[in-house]
PDB file of N, CA, C and O in Angstrom:
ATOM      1  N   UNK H 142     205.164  29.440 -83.180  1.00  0.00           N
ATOM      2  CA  UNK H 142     206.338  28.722 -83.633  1.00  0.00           C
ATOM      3  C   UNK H 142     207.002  28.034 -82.445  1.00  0.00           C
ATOM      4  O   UNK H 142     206.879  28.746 -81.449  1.00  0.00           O
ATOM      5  N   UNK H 143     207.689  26.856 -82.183  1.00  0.00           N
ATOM      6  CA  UNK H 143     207.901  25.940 -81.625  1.00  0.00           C
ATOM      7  C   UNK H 143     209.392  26.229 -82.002  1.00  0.00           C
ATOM      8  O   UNK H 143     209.799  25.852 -83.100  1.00  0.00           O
ATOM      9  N   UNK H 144     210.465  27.076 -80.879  1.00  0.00           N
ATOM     10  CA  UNK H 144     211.554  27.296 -80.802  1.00  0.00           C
ATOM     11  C   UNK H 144     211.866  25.948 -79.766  1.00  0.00           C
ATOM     12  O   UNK H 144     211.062  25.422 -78.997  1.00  0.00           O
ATOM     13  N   UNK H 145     213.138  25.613 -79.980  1.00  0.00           N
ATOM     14  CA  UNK H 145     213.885  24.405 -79.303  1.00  0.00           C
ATOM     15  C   UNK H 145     215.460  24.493 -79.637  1.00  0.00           C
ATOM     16  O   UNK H 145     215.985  25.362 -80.333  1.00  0.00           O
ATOM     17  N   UNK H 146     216.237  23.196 -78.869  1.00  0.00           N
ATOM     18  CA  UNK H 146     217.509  23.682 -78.961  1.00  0.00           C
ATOM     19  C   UNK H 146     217.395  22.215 -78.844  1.00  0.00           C
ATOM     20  O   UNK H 146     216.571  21.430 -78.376  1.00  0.00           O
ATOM     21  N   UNK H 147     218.993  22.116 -79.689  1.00  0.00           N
ATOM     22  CA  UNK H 147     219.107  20.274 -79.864  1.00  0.00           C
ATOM     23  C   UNK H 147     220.418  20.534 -79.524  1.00  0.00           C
ATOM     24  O   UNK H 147     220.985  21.510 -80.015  1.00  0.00           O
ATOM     25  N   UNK H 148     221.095  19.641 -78.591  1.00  0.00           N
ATOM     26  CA  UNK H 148     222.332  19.364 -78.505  1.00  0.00           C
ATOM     27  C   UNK H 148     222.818  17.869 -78.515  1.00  0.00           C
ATOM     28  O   UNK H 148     222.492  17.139 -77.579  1.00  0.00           O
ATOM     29  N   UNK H 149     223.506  17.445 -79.439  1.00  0.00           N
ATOM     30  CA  UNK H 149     224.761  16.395 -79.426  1.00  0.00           C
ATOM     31  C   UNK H 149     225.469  16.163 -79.255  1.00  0.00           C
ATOM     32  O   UNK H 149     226.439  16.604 -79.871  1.00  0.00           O
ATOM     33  N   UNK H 150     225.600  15.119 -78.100  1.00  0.00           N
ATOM     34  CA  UNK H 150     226.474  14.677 -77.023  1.00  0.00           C
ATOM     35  C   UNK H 150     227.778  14.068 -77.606  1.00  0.00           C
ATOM     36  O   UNK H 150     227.669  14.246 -78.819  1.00  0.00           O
ATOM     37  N   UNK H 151     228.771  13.539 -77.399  1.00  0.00           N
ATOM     38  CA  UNK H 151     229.886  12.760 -78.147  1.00  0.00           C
ATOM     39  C   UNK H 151     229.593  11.367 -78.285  1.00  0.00           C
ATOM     40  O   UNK H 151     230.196  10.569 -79.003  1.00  0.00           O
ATOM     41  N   UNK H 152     228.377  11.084 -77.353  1.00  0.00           N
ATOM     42  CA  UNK H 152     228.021   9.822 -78.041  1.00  0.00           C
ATOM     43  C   UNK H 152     226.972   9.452 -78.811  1.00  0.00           C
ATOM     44  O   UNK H 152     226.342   8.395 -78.767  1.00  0.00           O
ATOM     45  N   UNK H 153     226.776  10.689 -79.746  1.00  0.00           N
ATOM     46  CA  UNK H 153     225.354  10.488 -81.156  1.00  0.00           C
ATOM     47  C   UNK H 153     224.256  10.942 -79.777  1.00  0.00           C
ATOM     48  O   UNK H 153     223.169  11.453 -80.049  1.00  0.00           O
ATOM     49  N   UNK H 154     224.548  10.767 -78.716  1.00  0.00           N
ATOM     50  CA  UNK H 154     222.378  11.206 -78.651  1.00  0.00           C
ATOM     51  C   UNK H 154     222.480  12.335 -78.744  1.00  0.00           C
ATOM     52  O   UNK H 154     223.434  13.099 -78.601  1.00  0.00           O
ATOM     53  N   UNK H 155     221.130  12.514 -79.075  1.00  0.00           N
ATOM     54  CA  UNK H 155     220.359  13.891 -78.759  1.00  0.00           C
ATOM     55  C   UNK H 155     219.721  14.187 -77.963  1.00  0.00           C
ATOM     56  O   UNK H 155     218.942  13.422 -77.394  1.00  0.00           O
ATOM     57  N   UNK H 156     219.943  15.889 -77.590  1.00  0.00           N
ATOM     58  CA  UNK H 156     218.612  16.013 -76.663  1.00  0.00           C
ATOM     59  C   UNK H 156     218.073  17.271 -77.422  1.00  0.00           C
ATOM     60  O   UNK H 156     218.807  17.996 -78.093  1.00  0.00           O
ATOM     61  N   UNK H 157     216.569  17.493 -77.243  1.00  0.00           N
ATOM     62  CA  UNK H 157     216.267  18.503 -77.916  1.00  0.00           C
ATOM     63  C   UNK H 157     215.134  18.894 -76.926  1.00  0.00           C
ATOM     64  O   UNK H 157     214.246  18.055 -76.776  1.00  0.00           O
ATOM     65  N   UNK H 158     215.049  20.054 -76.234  1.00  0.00           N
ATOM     66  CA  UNK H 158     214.373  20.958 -75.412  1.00  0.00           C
ATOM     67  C   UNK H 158     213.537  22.418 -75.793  1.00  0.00           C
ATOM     68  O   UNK H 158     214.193  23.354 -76.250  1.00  0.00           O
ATOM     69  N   UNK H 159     212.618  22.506 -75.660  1.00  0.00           N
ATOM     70  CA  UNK H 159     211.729  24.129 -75.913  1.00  0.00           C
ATOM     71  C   UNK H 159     212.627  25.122 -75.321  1.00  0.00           C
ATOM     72  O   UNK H 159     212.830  24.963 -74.117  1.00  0.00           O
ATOM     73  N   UNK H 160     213.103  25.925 -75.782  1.00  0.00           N
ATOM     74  CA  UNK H 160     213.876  27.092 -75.603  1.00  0.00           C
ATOM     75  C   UNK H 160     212.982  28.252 -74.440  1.00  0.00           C
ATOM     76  O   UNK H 160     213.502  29.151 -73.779  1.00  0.00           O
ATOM     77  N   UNK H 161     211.648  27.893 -74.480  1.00  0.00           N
ATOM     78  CA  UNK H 161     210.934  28.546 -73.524  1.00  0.00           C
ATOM     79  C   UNK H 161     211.923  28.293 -71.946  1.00  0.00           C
ATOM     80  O   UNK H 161     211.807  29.210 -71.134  1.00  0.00           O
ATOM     81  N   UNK H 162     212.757  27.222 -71.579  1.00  0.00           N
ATOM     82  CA  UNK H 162     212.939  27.016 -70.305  1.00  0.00           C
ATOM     83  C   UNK H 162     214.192  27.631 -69.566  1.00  0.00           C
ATOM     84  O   UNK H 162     214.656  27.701 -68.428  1.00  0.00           O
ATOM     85  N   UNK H 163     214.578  28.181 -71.311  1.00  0.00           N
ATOM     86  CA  UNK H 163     216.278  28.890 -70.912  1.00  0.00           C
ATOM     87  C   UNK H 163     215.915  30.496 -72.502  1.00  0.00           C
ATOM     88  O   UNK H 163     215.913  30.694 -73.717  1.00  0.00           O
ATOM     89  N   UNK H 164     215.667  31.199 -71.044  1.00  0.00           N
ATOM     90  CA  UNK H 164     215.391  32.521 -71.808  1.00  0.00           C
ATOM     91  C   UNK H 164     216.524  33.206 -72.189  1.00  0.00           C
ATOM     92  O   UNK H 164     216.220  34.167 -72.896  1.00  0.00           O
ATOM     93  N   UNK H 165     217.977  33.071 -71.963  1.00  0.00           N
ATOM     94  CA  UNK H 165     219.343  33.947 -71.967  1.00  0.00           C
ATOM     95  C   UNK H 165     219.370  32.685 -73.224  1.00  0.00           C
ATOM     96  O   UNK H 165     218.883  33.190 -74.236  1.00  0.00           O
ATOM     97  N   UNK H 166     219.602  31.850 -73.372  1.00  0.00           N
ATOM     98  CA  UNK H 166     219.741  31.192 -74.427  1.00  0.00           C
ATOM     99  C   UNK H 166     218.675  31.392 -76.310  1.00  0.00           C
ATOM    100  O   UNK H 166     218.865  31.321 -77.524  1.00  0.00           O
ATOM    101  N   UNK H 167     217.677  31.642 -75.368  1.00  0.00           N
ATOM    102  CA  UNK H 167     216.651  31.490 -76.396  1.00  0.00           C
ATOM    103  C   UNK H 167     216.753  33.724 -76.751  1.00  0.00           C
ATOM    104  O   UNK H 167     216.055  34.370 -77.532  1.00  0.00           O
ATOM    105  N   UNK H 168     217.494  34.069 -76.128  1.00  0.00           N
ATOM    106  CA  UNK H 168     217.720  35.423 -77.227  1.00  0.00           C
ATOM    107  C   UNK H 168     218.826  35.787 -78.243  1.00  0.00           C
ATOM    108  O   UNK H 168     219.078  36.766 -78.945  1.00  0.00           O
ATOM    109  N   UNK H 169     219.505  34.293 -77.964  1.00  0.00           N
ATOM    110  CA  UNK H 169     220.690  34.158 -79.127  1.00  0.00           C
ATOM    111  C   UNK H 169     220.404  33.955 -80.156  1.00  0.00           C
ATOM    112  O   UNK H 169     219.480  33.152 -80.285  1.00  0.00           O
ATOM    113  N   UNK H 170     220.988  34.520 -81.372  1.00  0.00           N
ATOM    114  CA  UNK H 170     221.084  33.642 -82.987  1.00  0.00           C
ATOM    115  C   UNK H 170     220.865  32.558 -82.944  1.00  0.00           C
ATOM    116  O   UNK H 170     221.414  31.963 -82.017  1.00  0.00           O
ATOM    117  N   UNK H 171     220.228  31.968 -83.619  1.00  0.00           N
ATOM    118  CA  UNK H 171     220.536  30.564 -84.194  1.00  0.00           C
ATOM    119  C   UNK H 171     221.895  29.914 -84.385  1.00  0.00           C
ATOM    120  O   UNK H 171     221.979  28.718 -84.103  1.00  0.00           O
ATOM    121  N   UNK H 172     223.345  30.780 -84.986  1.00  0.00           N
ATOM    122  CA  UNK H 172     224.626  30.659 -85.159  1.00  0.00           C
ATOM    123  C   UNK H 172     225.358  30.717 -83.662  1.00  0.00           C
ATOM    124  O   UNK H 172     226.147  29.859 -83.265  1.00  0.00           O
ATOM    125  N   UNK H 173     224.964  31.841 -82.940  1.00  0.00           N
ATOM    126  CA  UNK H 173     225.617  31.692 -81.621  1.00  0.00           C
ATOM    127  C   UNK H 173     225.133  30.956 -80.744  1.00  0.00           C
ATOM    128  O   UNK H 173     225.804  30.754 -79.732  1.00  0.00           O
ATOM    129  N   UNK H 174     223.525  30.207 -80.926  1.00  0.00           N
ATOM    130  CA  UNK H 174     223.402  28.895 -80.138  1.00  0.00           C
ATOM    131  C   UNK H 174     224.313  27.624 -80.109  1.00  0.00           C
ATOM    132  O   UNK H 174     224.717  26.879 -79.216  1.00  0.00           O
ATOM    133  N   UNK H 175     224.499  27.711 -81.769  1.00  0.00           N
ATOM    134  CA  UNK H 175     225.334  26.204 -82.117  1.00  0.00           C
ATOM    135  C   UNK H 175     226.487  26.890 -81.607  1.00  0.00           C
ATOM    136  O   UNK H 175     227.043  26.790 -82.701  1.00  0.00           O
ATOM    137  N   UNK H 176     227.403  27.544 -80.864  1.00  0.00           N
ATOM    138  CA  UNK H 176     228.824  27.740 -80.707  1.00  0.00           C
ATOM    139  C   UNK H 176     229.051  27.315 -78.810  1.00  0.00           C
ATOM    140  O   UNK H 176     229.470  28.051 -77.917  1.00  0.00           O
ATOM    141  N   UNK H 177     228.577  25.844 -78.736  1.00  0.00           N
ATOM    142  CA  UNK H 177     228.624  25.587 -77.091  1.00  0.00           C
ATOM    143  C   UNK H 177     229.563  24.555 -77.243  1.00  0.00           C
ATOM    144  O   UNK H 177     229.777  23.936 -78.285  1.00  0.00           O
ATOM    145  N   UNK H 178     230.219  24.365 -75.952  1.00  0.00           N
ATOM    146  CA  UNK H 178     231.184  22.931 -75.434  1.00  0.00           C
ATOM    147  C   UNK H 178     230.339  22.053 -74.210  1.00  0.00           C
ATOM    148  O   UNK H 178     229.369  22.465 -73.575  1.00  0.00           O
ATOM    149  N   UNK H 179     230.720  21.298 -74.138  1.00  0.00           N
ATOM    150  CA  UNK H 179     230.525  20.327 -72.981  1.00  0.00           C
ATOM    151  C   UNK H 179     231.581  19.671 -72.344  1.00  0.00           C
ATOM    152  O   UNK H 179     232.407  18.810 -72.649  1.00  0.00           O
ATOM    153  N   UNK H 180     231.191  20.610 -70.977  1.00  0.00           N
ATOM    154  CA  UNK H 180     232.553  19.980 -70.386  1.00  0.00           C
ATOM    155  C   UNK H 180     232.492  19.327 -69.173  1.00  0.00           C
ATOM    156  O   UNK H 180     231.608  19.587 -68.357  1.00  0.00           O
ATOM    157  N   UNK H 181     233.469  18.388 -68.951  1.00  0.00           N
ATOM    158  CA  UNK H 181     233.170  17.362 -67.603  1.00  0.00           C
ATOM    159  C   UNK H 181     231.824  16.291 -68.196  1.00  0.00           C
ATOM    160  O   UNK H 181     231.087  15.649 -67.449  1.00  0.00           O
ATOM    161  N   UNK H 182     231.782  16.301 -69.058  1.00  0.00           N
ATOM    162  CA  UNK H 182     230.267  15.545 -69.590  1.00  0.00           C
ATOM    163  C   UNK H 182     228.841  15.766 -69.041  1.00  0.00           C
ATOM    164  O   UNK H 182     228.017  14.861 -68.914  1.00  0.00           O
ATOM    165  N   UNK H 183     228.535  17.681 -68.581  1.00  0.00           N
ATOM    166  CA  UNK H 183     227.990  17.509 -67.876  1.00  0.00           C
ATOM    167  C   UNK H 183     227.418  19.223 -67.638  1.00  0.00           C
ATOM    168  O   UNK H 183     226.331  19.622 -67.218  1.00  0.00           O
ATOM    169  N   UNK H 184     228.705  20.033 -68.122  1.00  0.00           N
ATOM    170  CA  UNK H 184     228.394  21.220 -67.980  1.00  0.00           C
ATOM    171  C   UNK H 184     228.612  21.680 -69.658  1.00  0.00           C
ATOM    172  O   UNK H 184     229.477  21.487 -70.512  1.00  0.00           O
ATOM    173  N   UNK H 185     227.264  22.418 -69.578  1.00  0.00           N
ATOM    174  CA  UNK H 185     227.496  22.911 -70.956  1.00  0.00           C
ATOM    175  C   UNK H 185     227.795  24.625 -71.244  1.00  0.00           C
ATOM    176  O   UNK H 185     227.030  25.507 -70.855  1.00  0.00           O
ATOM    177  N   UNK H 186     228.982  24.851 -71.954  1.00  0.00           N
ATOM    178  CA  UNK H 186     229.392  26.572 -71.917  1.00  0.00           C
ATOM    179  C   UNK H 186     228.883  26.778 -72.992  1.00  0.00           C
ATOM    180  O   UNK H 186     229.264  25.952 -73.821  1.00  0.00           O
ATOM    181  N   UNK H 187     228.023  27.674 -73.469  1.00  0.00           N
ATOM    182  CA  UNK H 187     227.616  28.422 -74.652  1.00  0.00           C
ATOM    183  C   UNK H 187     229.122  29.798 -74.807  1.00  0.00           C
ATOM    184  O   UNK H 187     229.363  30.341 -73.729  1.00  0.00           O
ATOM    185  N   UNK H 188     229.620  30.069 -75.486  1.00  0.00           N
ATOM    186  CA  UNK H 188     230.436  30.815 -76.354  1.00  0.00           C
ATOM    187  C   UNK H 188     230.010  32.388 -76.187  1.00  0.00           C
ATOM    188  O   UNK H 188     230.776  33.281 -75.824  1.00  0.00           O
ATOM    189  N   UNK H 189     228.507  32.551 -76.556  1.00  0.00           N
ATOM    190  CA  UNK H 189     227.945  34.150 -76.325  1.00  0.00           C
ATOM    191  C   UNK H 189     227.075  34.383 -75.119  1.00  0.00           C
ATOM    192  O   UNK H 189     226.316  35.340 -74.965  1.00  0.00           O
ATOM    193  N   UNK H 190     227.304  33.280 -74.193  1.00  0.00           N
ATOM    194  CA  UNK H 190     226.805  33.480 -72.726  1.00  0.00           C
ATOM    195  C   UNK H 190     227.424  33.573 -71.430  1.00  0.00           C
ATOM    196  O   UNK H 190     228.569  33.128 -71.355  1.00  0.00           O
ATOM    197  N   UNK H 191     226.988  33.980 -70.565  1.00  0.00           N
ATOM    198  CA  UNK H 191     227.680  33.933 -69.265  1.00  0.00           C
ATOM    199  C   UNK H 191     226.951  33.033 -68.801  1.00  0.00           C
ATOM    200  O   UNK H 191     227.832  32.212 -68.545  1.00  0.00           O
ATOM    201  N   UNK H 192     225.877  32.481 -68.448  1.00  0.00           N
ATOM    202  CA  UNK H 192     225.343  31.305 -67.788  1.00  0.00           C
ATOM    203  C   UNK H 192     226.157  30.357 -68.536  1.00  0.00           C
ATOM    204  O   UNK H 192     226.674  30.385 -69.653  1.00  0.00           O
ATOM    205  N   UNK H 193     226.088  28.923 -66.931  1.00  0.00           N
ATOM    206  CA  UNK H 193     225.914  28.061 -67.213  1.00  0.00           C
ATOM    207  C   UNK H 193     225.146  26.895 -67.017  1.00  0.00           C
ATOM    208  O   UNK H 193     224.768  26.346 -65.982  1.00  0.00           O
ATOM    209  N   UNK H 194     224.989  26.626 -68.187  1.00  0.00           N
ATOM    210  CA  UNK H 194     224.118  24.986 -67.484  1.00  0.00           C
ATOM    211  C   UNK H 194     224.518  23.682 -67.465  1.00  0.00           C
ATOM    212  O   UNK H 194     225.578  23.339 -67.988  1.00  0.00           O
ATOM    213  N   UNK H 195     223.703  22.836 -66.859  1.00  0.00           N
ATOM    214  CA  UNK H 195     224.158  21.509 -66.842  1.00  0.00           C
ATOM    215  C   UNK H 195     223.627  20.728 -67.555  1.00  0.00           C
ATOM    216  O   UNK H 195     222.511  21.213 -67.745  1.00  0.00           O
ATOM    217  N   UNK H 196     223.710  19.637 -68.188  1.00  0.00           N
ATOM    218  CA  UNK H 196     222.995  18.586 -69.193  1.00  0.00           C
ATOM    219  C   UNK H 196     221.317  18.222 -68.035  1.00  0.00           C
ATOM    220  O   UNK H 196     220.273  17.847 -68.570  1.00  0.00           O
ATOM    221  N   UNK H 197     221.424  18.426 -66.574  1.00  0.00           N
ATOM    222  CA  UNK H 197     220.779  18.027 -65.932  1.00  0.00           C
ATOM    223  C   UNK H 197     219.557  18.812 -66.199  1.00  0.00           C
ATOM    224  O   UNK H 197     218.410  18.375 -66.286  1.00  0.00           O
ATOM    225  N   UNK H 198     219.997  20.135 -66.326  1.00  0.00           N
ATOM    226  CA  UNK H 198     219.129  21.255 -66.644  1.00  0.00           C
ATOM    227  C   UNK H 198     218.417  20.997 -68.264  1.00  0.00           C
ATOM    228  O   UNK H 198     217.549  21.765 -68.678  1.00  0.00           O
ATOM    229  N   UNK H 199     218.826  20.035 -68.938  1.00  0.00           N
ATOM    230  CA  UNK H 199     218.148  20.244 -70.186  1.00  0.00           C
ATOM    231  C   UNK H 199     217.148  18.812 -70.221  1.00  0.00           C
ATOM    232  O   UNK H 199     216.181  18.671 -70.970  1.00  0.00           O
ATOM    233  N   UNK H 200     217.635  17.811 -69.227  1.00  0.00           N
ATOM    234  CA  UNK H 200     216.478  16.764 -69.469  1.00  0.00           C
ATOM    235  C   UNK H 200     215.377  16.800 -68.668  1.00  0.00           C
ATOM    236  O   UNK H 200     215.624  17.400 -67.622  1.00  0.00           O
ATOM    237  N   UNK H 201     214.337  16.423 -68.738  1.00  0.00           N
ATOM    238  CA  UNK H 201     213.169  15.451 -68.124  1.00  0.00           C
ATOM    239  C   UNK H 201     212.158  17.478 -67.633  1.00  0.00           C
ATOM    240  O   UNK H 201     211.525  17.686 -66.598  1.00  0.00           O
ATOM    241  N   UNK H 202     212.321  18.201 -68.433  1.00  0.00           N
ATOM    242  CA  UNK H 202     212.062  19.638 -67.915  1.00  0.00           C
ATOM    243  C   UNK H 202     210.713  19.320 -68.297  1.00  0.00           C
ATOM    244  O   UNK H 202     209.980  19.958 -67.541  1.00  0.00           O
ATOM    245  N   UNK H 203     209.865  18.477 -69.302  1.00  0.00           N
ATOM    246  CA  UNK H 203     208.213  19.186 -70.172  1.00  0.00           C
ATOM    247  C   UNK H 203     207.874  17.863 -68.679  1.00  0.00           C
ATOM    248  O   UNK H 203     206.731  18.029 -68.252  1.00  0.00           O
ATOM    249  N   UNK H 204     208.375  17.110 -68.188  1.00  0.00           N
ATOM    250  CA  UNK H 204     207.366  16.465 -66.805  1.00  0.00           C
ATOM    251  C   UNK H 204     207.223  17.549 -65.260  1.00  0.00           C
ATOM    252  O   UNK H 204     206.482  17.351 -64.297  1.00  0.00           O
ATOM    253  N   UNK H 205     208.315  18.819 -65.497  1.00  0.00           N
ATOM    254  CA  UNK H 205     207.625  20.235 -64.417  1.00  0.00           C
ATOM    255  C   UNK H 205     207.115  20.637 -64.428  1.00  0.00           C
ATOM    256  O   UNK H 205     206.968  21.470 -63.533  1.00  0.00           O
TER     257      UNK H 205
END
């Protein structure tokens, strides 16, 4: 099965990433994934996590 995480930015895009690359993320619910902010346009807080990441951290990852 092909787990991933889609997030939408405030300006309609999407990004959608394999959850393989963020393992503290990928042991959340499905419900407590969707409960994140973005802040500074740039850092993203998940709600049931202590990490954080950056939008930087979620693009261009399947060309590593």
């Amino acid at each position: 099965m092909f787990r991933k995480i889609t997030l939408k930015l405030e300006d309609g895009r999407l990004i959608i990433v394999p959850l393989k690359y963020f393992p503290e993320i990928q042991k959340m619910s499905i419900d407590k994934r969707k409960k994140y902010t973005v802040v500074d346009d740039r850092t993203i807080l998940f709600l049931y996590s202590d990490s954080v990441n950056h939008l930087e951290d979620f693009i261009g990852l399947e060309n590593k």
